[in-house]
Coordinates of N, CA and C in Angstrom, one line a residue:
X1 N 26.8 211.2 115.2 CA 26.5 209.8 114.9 C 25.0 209.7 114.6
X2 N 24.5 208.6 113.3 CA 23.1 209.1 113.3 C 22.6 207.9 114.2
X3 N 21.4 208.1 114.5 CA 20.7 207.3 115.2 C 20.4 205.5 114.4
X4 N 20.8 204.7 115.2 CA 20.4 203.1 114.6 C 19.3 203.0 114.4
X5 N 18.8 202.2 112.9 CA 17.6 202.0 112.6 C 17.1 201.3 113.7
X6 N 15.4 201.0 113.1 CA 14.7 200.3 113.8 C 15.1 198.7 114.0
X7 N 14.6 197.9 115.4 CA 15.0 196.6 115.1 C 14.3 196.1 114.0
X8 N 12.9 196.5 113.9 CA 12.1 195.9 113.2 C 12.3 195.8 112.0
X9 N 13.3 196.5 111.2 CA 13.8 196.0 110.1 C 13.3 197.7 109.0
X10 N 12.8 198.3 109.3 CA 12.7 199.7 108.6 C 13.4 200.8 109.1
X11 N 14.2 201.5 108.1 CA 15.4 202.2 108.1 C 14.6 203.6 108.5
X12 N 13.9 203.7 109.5 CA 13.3 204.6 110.4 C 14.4 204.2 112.1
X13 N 14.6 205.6 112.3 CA 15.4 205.6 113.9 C 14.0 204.9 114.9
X14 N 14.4 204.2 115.5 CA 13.9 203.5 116.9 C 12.9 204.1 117.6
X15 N 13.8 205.3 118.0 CA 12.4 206.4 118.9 C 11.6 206.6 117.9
X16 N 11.9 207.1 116.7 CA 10.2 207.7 115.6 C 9.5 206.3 115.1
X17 N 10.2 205.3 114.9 CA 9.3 203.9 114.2 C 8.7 203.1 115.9
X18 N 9.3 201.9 116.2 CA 8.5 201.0 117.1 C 8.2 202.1 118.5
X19 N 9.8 202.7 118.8 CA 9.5 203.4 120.1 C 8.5 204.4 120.5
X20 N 7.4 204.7 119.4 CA 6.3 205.5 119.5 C 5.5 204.8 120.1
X21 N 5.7 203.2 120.0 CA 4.4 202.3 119.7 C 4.7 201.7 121.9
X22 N 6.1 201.6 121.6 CA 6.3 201.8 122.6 C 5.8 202.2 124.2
X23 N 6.4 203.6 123.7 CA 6.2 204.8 124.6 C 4.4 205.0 124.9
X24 N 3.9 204.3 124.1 CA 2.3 204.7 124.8 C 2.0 205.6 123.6
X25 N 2.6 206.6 122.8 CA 2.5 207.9 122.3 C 1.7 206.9 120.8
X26 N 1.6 206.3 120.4 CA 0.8 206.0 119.3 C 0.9 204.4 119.2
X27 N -0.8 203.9 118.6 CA -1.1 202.7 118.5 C -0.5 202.5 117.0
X28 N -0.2 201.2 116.5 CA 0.3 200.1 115.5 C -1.5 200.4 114.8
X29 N -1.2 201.1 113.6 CA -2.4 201.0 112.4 C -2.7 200.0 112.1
X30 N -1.8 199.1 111.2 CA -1.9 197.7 111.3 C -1.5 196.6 111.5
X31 N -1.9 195.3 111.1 CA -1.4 194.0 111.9 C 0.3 193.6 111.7
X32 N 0.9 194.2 110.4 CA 2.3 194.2 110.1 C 2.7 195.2 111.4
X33 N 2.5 196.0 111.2 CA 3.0 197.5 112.1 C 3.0 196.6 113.7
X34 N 2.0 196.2 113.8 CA 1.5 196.0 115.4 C 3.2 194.8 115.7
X35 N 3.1 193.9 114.4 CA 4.1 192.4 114.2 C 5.4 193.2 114.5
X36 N 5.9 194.0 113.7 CA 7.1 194.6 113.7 C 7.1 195.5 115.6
X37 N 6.4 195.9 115.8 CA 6.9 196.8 117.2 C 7.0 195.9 118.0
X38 N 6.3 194.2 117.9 CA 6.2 193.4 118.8 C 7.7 192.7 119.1
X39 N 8.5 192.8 117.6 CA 9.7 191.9 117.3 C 10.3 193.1 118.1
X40 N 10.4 194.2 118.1 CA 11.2 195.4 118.6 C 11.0 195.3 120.0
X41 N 9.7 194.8 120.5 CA 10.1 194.8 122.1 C 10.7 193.4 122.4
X42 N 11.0 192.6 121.9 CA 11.6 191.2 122.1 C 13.0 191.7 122.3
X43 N 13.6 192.5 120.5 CA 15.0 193.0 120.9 C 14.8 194.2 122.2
X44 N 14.2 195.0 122.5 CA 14.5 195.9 123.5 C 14.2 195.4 125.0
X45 N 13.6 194.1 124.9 CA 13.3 193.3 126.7 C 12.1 194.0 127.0
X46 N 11.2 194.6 126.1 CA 10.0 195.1 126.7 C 8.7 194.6 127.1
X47 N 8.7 193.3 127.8 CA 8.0 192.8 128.4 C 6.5 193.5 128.7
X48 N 6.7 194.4 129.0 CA 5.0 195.3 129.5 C 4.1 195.8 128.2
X49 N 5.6 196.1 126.9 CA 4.7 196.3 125.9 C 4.3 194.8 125.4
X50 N 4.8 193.9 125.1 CA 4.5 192.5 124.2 C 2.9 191.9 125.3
X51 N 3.1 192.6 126.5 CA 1.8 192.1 127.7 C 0.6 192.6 127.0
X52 N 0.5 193.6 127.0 CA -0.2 194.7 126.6 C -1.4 194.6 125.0
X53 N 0.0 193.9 124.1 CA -0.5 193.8 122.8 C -0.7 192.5 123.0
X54 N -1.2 191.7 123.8 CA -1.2 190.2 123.8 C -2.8 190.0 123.6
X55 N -3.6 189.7 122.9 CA -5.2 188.8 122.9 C -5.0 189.0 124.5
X56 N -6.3 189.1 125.3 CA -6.3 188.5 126.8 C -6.4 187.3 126.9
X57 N -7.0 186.7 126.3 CA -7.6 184.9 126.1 C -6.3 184.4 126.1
X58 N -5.4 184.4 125.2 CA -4.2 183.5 125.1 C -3.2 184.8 125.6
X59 N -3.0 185.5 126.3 CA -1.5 186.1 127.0 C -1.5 185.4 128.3
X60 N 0.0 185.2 128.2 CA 0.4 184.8 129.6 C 0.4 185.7 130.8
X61 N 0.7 185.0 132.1 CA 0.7 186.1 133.4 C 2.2 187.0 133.2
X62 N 3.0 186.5 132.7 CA 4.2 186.7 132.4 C 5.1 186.3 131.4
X63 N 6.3 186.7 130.6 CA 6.9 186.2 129.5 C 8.6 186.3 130.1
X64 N 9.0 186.6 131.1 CA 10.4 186.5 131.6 C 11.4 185.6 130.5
X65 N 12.0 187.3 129.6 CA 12.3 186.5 128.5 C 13.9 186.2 128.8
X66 N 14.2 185.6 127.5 CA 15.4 184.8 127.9 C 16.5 185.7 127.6
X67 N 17.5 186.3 128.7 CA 18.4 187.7 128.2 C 19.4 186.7 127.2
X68 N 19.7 185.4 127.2 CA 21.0 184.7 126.5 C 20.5 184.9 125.5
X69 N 19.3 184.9 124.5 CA 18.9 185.3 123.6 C 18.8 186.6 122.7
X70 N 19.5 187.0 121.9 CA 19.5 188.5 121.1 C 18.4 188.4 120.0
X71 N 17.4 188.6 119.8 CA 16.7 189.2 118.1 C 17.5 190.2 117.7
X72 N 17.7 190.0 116.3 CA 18.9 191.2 115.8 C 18.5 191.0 114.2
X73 N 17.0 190.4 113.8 CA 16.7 190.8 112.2 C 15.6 189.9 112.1
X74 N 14.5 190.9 111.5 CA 13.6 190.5 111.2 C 13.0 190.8 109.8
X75 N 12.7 189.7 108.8 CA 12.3 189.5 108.0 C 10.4 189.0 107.9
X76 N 9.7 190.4 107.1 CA 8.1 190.0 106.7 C 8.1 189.1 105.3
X77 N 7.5 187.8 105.2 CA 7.2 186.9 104.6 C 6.6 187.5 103.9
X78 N 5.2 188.0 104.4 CA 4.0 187.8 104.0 C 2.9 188.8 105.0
X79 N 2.0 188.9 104.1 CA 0.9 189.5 105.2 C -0.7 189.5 104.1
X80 N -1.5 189.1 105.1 CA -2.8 189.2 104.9 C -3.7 189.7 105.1
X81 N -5.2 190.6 104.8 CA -5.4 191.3 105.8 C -4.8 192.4 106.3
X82 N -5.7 192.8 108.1 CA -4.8 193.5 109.0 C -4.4 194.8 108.3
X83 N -5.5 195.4 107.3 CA -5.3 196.8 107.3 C -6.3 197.5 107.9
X84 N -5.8 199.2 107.9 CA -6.8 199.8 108.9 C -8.6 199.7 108.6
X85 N -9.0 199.1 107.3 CA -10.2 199.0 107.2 C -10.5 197.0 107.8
X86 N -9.3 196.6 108.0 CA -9.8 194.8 108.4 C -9.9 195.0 110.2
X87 N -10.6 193.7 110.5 CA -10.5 193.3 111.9 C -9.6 192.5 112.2
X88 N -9.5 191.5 111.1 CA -8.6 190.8 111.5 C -7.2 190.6 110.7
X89 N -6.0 189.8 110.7 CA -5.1 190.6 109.5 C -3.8 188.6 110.1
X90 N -3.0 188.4 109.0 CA -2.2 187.4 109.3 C -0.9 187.9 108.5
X91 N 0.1 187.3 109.3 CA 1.9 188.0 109.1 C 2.9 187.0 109.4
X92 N 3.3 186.2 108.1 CA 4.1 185.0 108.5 C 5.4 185.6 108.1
X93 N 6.4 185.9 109.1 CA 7.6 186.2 109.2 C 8.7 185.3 109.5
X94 N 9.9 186.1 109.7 CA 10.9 185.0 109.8 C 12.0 185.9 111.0
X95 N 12.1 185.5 111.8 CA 12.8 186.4 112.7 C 14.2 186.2 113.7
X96 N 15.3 186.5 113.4 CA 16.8 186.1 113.0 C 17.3 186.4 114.6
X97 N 18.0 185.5 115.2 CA 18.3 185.7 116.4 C 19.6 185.1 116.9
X98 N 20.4 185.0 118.3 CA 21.8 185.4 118.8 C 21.8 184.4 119.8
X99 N 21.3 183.3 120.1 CA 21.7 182.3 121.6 C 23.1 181.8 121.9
X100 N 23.8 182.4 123.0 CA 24.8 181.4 123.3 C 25.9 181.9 122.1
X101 N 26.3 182.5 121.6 CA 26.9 182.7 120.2 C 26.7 182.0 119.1
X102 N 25.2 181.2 118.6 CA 24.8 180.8 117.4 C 24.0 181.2 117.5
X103 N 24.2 181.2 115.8 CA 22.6 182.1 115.1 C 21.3 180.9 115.0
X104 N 21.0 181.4 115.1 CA 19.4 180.8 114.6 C 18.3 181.7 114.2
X105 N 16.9 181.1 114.2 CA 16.0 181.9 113.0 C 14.9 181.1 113.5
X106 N 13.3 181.8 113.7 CA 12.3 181.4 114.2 C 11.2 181.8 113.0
X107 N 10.6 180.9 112.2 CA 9.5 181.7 111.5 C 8.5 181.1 111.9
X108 N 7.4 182.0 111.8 CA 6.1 182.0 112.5 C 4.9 182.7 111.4
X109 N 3.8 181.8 111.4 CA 2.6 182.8 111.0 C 1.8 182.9 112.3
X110 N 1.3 184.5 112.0 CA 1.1 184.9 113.3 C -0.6 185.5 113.2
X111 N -1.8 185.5 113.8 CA -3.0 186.0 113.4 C -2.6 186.8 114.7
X112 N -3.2 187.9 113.8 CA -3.5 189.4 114.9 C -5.4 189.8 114.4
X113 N -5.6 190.5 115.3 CA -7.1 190.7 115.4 C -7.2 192.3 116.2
X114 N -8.4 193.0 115.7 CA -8.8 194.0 116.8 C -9.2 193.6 118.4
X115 N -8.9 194.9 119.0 CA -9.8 194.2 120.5 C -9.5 195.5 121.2
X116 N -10.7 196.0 121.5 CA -11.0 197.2 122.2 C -10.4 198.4 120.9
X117 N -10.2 197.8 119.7 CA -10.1 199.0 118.8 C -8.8 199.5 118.5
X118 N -8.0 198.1 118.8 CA -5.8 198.4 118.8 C -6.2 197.0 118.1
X119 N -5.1 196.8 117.5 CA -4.2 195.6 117.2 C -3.7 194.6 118.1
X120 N -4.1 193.9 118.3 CA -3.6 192.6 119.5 C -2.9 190.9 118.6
X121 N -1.8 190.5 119.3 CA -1.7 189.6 118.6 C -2.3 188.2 119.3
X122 N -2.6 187.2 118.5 CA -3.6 186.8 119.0 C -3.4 185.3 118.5
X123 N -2.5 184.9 118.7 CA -1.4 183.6 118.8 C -0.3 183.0 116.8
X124 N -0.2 182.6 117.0 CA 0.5 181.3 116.1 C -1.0 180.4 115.3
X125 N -0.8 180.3 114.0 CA -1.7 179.4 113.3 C -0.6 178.7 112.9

């Protein structure tokens, strides 16, 4: 059986695309990259990583997310910026999800910024 793509929407297996970003084993190049691993730990409940890549200024002490909730497709709008030569970079997506057994869909533009030399997201415009 081959391995299920990524959540994030690229037909890369999970462990080689977000779960690198994951695992500690390599930082998000850029502000898309950083967007998509961040949707992948939403679907995977990975709270420590979405901590982690959060601005310090605007992260919360905690995000105890909602398990009745599935992300299960994510769609890039758009992106600005946020390549390896920018500091700062913007990614208005659209991100497809499971509550309760109805679908619904959250889109967001999202500003990411450098900080300490990674990709951090760094709230909602």
């Amino acid at each position: 059986m081959a391995p299920r793509s990524c959540p994030c929407g690229l037909p890369t297996p999970y462990q080689d695309c977000c779960g690198r970003f994951h695992r500690g084993e390599a930082a998000a190049a850029t502000a898309e990259q950083l967007m998509r691993s961040r949707f992948s730990a939403f679907a995977k409940g990975d709270e420590a990583y979405l901590l982690r890549t959060w601005h310090p200024s605007a992260r919360p002490a905690r995000l105890g997310p909602d398990r009745k909730m599935r992300w299960v497709r994510l769609e890039v709008l758009e992106s600005t910026g946020g390549s390896v030569v920018h500091a700062e970079g913007t990614v208005r997506f659209r991100a497809h999800y499971v509550e309760r057994g109805r679908v619904g869909e959250q889109e967001e533009h999202s500003r990411f910024v450098r900080y300490d030399g990674r990709w951090v997201y760094a709230g909602a415009l």
